[in-house]
PDB file of C-alpha atoms in Angstrom:
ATOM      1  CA  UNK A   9       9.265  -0.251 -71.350  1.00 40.00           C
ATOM      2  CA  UNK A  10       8.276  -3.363 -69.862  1.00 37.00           C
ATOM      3  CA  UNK A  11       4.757  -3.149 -71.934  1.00 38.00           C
ATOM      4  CA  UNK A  12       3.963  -6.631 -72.684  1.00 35.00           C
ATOM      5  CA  UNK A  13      -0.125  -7.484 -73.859  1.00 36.00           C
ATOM      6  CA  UNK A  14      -0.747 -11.489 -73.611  1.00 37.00           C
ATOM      7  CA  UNK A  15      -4.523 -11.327 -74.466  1.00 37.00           C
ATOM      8  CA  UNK A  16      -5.646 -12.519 -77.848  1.00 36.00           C
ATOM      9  CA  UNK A  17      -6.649  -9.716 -80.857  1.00 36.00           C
ATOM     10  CA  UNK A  18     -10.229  -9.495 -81.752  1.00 35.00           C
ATOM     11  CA  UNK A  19     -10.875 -11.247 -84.691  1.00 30.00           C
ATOM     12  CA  UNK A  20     -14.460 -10.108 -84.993  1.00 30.00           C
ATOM     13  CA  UNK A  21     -13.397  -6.820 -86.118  1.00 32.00           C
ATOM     14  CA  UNK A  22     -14.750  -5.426 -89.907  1.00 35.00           C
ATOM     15  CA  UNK A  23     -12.025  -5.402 -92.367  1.00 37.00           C
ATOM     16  CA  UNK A  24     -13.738  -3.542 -95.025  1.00 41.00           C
ATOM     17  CA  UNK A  25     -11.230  -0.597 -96.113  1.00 40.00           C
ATOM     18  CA  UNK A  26     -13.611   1.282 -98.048  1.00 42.00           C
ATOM     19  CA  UNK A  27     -15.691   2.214 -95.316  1.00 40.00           C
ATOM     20  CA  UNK A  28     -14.697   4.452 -92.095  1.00 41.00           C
ATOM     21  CA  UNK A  29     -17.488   3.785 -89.743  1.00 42.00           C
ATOM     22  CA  UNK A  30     -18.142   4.384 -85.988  1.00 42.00           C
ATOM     23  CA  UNK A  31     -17.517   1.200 -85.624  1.00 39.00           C
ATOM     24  CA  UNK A  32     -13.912   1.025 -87.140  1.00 41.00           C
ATOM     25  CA  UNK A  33     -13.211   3.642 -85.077  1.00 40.00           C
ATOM     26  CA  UNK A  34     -13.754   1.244 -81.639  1.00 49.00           C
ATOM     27  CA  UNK A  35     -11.332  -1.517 -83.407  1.00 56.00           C
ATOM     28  CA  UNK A  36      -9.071   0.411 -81.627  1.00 83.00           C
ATOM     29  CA  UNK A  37      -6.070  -0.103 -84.643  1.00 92.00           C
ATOM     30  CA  UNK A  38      -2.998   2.233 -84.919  1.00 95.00           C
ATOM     31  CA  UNK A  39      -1.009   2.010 -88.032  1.00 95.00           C
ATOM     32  CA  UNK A  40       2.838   2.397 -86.795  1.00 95.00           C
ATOM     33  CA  UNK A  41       4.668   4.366 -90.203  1.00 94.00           C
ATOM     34  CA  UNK A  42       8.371   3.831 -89.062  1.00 93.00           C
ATOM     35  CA  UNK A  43      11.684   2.577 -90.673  1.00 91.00           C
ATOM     36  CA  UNK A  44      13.381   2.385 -87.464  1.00 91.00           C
ATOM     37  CA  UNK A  45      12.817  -1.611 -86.086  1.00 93.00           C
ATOM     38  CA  UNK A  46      14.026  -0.661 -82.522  1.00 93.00           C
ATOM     39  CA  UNK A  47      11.287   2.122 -82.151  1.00 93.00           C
ATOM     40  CA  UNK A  48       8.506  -0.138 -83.732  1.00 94.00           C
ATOM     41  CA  UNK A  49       9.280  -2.865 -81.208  1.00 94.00           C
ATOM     42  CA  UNK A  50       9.113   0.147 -78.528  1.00 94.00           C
ATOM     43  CA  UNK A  51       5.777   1.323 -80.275  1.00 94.00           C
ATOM     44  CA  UNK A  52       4.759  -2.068 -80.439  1.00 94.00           C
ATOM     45  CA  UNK A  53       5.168  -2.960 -76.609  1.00 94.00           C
ATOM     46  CA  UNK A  54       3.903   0.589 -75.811  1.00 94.00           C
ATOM     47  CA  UNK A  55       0.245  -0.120 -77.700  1.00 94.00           C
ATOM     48  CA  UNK A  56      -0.127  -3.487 -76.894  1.00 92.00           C
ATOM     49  CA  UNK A  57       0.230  -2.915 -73.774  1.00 91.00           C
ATOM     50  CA  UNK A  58      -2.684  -0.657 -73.903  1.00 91.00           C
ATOM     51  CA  UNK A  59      -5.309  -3.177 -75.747  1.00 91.00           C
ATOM     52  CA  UNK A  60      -4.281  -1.625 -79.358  1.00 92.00           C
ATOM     53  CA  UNK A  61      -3.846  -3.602 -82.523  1.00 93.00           C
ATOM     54  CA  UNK A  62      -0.676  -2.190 -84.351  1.00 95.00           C
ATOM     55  CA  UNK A  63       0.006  -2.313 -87.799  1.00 95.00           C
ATOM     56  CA  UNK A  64       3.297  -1.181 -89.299  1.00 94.00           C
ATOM     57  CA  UNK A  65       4.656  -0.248 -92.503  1.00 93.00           C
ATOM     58  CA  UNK A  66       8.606   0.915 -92.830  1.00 92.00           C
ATOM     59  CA  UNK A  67       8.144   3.374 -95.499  1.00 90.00           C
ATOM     60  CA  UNK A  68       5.648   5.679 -97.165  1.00 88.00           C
ATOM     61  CA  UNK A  69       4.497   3.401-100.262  1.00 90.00           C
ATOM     62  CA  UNK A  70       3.830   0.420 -97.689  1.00 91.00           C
ATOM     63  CA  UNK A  71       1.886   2.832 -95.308  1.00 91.00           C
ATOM     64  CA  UNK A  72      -0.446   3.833 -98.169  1.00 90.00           C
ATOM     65  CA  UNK A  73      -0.679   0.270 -98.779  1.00 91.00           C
ATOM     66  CA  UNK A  74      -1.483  -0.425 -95.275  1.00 92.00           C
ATOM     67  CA  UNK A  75      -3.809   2.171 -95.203  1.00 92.00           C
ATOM     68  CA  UNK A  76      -5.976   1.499 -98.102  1.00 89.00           C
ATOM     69  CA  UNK A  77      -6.316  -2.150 -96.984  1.00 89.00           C
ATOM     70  CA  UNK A  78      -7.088  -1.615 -93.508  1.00 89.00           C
ATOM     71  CA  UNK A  79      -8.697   1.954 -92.305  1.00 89.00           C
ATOM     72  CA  UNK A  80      -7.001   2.328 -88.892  1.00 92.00           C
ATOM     73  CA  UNK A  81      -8.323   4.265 -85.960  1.00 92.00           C
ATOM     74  CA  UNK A  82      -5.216   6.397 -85.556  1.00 94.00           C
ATOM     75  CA  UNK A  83      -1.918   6.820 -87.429  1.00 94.00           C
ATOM     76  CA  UNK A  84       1.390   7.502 -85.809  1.00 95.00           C
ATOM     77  CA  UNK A  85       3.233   8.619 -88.760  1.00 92.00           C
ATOM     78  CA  UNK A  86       7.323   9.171 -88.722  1.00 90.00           C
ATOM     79  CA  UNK A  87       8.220  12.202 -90.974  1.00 85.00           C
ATOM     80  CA  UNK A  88      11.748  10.912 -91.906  1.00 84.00           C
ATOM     81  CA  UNK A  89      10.652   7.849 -93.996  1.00 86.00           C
ATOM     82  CA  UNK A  90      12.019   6.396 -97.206  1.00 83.00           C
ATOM     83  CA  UNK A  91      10.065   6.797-100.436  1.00 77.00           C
ATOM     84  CA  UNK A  92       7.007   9.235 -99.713  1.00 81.00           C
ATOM     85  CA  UNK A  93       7.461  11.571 -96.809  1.00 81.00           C
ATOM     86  CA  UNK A  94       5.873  12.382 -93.994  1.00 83.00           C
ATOM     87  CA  UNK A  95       4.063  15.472 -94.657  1.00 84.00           C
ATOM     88  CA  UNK A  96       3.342  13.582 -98.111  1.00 85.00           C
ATOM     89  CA  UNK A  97       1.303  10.642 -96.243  1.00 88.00           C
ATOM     90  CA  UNK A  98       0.156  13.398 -94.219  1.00 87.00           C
ATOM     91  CA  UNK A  99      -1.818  15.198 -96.472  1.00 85.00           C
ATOM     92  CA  UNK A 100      -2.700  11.990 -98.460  1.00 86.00           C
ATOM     93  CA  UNK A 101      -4.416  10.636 -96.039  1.00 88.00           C
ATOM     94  CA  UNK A 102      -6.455  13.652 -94.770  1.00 83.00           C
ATOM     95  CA  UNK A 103      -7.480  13.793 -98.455  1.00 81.00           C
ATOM     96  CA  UNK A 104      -8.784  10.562 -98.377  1.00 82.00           C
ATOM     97  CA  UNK A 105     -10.061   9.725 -94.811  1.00 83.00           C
ATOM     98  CA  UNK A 106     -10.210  13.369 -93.207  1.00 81.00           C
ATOM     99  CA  UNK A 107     -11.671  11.754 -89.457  1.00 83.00           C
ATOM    100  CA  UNK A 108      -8.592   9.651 -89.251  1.00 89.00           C
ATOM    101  CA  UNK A 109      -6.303  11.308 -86.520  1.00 90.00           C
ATOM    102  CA  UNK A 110      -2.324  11.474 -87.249  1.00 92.00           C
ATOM    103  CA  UNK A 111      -0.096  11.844 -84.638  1.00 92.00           C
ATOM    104  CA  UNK A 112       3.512  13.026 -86.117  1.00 89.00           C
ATOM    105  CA  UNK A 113       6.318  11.596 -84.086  1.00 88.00           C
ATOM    106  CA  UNK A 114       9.591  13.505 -85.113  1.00 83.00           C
ATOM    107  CA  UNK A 115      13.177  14.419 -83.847  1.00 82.00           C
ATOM    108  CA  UNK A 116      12.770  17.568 -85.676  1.00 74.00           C
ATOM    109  CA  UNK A 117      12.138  20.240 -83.135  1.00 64.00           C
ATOM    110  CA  UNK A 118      11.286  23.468 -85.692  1.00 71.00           C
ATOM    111  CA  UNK A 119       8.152  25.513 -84.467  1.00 70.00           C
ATOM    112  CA  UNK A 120       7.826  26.584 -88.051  1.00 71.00           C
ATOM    113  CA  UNK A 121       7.458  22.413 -89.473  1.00 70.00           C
ATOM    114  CA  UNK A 122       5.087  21.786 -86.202  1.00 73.00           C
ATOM    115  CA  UNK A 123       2.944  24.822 -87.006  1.00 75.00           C
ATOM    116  CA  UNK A 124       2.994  23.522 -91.155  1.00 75.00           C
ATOM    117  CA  UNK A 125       1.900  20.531 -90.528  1.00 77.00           C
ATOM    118  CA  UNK A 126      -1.337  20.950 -87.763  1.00 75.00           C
ATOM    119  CA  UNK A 127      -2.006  23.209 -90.220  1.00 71.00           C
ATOM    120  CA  UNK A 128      -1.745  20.355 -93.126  1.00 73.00           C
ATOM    121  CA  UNK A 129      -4.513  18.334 -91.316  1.00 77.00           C
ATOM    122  CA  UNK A 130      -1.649  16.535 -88.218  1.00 84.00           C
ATOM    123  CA  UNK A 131      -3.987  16.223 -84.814  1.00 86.00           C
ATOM    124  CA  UNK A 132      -0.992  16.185 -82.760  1.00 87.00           C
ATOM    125  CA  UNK A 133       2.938  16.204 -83.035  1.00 87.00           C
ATOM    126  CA  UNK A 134       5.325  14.862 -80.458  1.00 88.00           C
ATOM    127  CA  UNK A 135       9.133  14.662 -80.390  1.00 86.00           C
ATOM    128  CA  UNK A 136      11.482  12.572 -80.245  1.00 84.00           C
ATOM    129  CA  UNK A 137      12.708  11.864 -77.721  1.00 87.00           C
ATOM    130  CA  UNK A 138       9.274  11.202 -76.103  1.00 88.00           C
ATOM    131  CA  UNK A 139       7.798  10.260 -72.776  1.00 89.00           C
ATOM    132  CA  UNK A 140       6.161   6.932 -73.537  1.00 91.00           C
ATOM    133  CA  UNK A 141       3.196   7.991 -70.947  1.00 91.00           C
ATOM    134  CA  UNK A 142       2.651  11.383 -73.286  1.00 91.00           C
ATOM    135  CA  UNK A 143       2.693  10.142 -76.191  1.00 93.00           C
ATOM    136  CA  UNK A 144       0.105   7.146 -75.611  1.00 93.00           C
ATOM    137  CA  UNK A 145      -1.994   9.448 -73.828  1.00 92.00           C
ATOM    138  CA  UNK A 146      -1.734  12.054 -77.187  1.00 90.00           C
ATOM    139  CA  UNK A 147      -2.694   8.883 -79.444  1.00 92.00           C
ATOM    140  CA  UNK A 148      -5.720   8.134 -77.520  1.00 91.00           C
ATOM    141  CA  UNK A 149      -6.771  11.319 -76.762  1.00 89.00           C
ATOM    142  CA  UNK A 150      -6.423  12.219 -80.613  1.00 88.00           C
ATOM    143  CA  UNK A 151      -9.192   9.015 -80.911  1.00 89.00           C
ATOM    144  CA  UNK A 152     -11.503  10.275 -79.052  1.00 87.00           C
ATOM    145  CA  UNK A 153     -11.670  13.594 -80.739  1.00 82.00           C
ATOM    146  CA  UNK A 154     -12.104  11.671 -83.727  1.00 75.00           C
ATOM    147  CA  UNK A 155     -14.581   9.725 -82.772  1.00 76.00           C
ATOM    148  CA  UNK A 156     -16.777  12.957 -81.771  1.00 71.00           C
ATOM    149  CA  UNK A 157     -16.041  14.405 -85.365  1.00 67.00           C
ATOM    150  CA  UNK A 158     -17.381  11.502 -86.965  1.00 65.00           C
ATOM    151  CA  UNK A 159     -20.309  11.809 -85.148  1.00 65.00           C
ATOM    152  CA  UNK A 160     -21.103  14.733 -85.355  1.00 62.00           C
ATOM    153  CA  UNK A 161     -20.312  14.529 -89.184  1.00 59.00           C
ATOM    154  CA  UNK A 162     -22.924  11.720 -88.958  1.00 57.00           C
ATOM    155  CA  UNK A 163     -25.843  13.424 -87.137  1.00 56.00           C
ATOM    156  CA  UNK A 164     -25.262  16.238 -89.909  1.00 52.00           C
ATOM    157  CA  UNK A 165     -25.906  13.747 -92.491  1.00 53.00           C
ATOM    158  CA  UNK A 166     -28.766  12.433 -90.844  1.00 54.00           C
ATOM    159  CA  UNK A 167     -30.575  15.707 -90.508  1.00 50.00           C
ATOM    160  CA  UNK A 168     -30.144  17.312 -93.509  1.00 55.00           C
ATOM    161  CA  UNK A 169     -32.444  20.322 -93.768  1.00 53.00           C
ATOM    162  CA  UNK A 170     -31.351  21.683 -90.707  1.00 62.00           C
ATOM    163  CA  UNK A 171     -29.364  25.134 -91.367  1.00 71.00           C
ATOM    164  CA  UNK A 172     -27.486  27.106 -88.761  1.00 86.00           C
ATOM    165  CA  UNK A 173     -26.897  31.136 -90.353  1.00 90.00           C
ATOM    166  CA  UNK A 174     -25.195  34.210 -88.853  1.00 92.00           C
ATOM    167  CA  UNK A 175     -25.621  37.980 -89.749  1.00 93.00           C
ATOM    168  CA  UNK A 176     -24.380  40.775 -89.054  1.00 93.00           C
ATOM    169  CA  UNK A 177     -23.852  43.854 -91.135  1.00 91.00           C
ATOM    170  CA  UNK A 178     -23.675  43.571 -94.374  1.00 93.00           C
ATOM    171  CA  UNK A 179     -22.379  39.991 -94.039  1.00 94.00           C
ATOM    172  CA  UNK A 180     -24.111  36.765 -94.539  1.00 94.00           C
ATOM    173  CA  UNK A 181     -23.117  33.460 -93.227  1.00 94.00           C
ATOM    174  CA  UNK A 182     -24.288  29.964 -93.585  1.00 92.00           C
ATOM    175  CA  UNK A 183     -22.235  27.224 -91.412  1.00 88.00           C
ATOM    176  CA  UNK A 184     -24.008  24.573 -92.939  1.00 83.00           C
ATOM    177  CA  UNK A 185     -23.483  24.714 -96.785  1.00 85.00           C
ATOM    178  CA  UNK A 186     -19.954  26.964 -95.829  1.00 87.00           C
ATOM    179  CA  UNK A 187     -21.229  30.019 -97.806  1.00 92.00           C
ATOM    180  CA  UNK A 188     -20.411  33.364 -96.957  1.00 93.00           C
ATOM    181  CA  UNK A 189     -21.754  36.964 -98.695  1.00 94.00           C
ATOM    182  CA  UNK A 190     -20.483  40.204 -97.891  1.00 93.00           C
ATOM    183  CA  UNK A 191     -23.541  42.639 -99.243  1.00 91.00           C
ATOM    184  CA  UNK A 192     -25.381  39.846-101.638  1.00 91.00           C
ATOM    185  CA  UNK A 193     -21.337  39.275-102.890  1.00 92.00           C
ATOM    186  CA  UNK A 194     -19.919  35.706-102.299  1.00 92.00           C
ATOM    187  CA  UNK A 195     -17.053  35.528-100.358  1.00 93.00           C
ATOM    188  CA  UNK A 196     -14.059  32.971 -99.734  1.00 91.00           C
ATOM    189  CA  UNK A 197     -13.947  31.391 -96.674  1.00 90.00           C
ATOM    190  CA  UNK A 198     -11.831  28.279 -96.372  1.00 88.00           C
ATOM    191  CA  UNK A 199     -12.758  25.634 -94.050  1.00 84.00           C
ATOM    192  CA  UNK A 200     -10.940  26.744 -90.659  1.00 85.00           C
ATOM    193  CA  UNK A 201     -12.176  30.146 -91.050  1.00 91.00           C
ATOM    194  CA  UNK A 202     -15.290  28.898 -90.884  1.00 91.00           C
ATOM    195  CA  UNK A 203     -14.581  26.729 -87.573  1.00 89.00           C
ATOM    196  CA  UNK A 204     -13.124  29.907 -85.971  1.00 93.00           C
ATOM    197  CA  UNK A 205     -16.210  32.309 -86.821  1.00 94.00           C
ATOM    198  CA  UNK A 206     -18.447  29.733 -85.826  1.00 93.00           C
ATOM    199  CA  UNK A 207     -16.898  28.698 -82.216  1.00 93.00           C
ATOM    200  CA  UNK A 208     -16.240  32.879 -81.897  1.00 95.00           C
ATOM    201  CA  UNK A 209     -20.088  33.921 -83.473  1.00 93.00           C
ATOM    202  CA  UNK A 210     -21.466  31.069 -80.093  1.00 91.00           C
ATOM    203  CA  UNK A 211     -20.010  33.378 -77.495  1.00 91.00           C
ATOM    204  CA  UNK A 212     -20.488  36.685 -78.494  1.00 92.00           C
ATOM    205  CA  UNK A 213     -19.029  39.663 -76.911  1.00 92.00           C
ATOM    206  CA  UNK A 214     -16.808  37.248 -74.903  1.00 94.00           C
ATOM    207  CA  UNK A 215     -12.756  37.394 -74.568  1.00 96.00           C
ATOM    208  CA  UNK A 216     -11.413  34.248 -75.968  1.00 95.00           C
ATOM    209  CA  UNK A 217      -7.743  33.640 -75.058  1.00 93.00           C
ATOM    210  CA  UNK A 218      -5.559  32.423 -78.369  1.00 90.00           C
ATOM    211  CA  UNK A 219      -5.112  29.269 -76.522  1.00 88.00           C
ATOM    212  CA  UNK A 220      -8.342  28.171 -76.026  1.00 89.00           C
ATOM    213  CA  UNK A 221      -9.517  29.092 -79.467  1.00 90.00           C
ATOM    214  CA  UNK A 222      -6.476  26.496 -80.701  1.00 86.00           C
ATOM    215  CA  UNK A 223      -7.413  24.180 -78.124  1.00 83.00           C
ATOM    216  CA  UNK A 224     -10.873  24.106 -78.927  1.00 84.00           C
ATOM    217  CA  UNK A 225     -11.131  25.129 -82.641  1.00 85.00           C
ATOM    218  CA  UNK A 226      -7.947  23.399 -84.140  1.00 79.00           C
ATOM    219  CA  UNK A 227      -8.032  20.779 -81.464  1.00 73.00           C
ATOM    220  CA  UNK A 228      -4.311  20.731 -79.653  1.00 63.00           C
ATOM    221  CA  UNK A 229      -2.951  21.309 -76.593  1.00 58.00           C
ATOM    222  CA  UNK A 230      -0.017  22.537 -76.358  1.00 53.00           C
ATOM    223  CA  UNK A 231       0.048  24.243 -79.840  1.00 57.00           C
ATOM    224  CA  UNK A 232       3.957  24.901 -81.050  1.00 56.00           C
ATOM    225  CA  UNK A 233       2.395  28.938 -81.999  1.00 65.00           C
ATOM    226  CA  UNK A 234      -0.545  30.910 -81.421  1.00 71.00           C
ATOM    227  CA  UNK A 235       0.737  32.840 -84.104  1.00 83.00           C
ATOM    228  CA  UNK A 236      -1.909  30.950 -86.435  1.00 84.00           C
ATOM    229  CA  UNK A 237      -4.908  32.501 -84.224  1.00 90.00           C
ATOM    230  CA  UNK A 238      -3.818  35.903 -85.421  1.00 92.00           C
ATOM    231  CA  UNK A 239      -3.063  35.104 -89.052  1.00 91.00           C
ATOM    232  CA  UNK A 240      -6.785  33.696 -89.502  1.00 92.00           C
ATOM    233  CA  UNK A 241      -8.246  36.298 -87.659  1.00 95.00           C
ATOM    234  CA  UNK A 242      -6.296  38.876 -89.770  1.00 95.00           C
ATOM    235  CA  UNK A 243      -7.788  37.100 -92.330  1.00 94.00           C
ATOM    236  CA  UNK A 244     -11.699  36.947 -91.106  1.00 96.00           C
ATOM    237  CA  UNK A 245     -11.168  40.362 -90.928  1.00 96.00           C
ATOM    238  CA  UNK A 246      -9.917  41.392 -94.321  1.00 95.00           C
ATOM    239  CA  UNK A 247     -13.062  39.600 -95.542  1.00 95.00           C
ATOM    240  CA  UNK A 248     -15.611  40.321 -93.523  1.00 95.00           C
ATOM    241  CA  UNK A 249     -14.860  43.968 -91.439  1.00 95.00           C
ATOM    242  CA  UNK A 250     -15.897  47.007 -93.144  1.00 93.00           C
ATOM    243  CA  UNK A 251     -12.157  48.233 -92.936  1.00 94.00           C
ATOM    244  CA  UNK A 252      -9.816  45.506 -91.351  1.00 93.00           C
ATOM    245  CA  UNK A 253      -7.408  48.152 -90.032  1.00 93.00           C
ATOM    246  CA  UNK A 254     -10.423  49.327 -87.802  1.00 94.00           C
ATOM    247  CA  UNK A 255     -12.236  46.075 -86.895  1.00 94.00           C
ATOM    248  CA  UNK A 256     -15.826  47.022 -85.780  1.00 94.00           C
ATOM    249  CA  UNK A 257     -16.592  43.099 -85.031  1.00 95.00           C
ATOM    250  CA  UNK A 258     -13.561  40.947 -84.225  1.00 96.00           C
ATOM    251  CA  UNK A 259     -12.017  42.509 -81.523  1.00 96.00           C
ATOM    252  CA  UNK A 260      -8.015  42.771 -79.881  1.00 95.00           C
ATOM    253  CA  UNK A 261      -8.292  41.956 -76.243  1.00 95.00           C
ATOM    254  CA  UNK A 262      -4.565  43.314 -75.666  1.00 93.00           C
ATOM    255  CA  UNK A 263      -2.601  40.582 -73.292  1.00 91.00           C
ATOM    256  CA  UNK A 264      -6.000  38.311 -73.392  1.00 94.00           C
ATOM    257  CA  UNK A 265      -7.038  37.082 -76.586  1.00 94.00           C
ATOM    258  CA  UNK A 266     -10.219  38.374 -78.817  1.00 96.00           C
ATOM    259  CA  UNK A 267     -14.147  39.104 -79.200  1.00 95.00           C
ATOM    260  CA  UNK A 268     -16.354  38.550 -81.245  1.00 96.00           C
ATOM    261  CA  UNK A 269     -18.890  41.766 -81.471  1.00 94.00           C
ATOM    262  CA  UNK A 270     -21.357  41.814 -84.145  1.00 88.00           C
ATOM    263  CA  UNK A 271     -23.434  44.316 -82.909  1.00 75.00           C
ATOM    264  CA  UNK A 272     -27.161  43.831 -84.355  1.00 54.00           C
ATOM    265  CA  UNK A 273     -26.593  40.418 -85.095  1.00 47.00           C
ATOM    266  CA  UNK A 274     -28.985  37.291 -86.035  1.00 46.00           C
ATOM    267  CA  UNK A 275     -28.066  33.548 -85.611  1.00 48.00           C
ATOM    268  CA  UNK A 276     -30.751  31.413 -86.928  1.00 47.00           C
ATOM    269  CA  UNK A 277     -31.413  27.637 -87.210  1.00 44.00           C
ATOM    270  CA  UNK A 278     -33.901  26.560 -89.311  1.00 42.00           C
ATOM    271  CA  UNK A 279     -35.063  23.155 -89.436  1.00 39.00           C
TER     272      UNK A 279
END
C-alpha cells in the first residue's frame, strides 16, 4: 500500500460514548472489526493514510466493547469473526446507534447474504479481495450519508410540530409520526416502506428506475439485487391498492422502473 500518516491524532476529540453527536461524527474514527493482523495492518495504513483514527477489535465481544466505549464515525465490520458474528454486530449496533454507517468487508460473494444484510441495516458491502481506492472511497462516502441522516434526524427534532401527510383514496398517510390508514383502518407499514412511498409520493406520475429508487431510498450504489425494489413495492401495494393484482396507484413501467399515480391526491405540511 505504501499508506503511511506521520501527523499526530487529535486529542481534542469528545470521548463520551453515550452520546452520538454531529460532532462525533467529524472525529473522523473507524472501528476496524477483524481477526486477521495482516489485513488490519493493511486497513490500518489504508485509513491513516487518509487522516482517520482506527480502532480495532479482533472479534465480536471486543468490537461491542470497542463500540460502547468509543462511538465511532464508521464501522468496517468483517463477517467471519470469532465469538459474535458479523451479521450479529450488525444488527446490534443498528439497534443501538442506527446513524452509525457499517461497511461489511467479506470474501463471501453470495447475492442472497449481500441483499440480507443491506437489508439488516449494512450501508455498504465490499469483497474481498478489494481495491484499496474503492473501498476507502465506500467508507467515506458511507460518512457522509450519515452525517446528512443525523441531521436531518436533528432538524426533525428541533421542529417538532411540523407534519408532512399524503392522501389519496381511501388511504391516509402521515410521514412524520409513520402512521398509515386505509379507510379510517390502521395499517402496517414498516420503516422502509415508508422511505419508498415517501421518495415515490415527491415525484408523482414520474418513472423511477429500480436503481435509482435503491440508490436514493436505501442508499447504495451498486446494489447486489433490485429484486428488493419489487418485493416492497409488491408489498405497498398489497396494503394500500384497492386490489394489488390491478394497481390503480403504483405503477409497472415495463423495462424502466415504476410510478407513483395517486390520482386526486393531497400532500400537506402543516406547521
Amino acid at each position: 500500500m505504501g499508506l503511511v500518516c506521520d501527523e499526530p491524532k487529535d486529542l481534542l476529540y469528545s470521548r463520551n460514548p453515550d452520546v452520538y453527536s454531529q460532532a462525533q461524527v467529524h472525529m473522523d474514527t473507524v472501528l476496524v472489526i477483524e481477526d486477521s493482523r495482516p489485513m488490519q495492518r493493511t486497513l490500518q495504513r489504508l485509513f491513516e493514510g487518509d487522516s482517520l483514527e482506527v480502532h480495532f477489535a479482533s472479534d465480536g465481544f471486543a468490537g461491542i466493547e470497542s463500540f460502547q466505549k468509543h462511538t465511532p464515525s464508521v464501522i468496517v465490520l468483517d463477517l467471519n469473526l470469532p465469538g459474535l458474528s458479523g451479521k450479529e454486530l450488525c444488527r446490534s449496533f443498528k439497534s443501538l446507534q442506527p446513524f452509525v454507517p457499517i461497511v461489511i468487508l467479506s470474501a463471501n460473494v453470495e447475492v442472497e447474504d449481500k441483499v440480507n444484510l443491506l437489508e439488516m441495516g449494512a450501508d455498504d458491502y465490499v469483497t474481498k479481495p478489494f481495491s484499496p481506492k474503492e473501498l476507502l472511497a465506500r467508507v467515506r462516502r458511507a460518512m457522509r450519508r450519515s452525517v446528512q441522516r443525523a441531521q436531518d434526524g436533528s432538524a426533525a427534532v428541533a421542529a417538532p410540530a411540523r407534519r408532512e401527510t399524503l392522501a389519496f383514496g381511501d388511504i391516509e398517510i402521515d410521514f412524520t409520526s409513520m402512521e398509515a390508514k386505509r379507510a379510517g383502518y390502521p395499517v402496517a407499514v414498516t420503516a422502509q416502506e415508508f422511505k419508498l412511498l415517501k421518495f415515490m409520493a415527491d415525484s408523482p406520475g414520474r418513472v423511477i428506475s429500480r436503481e435509482e429508487l435503491l440508490n436514493e431510498v436505501w442508499g447504495y450504489q451498486n446494489y447486489p439485487s433490485t429484486r428488493t425494489v419489487d418485493n416492497h413495492i409488491l408489498r405497498l401495494r398489497q396494503k394500500l391498492e384497492p386490489d394489488a393484482a390491478r394497481p390503480r396507484y403504483f405503477l409497472t413501467v415495463h423495462g424502466a422502473g415504476y410510478k407513483f399515480v395517486p390520482g386526486n391526491v393531497g400532500n400537506n405540511k402543516k406547521g
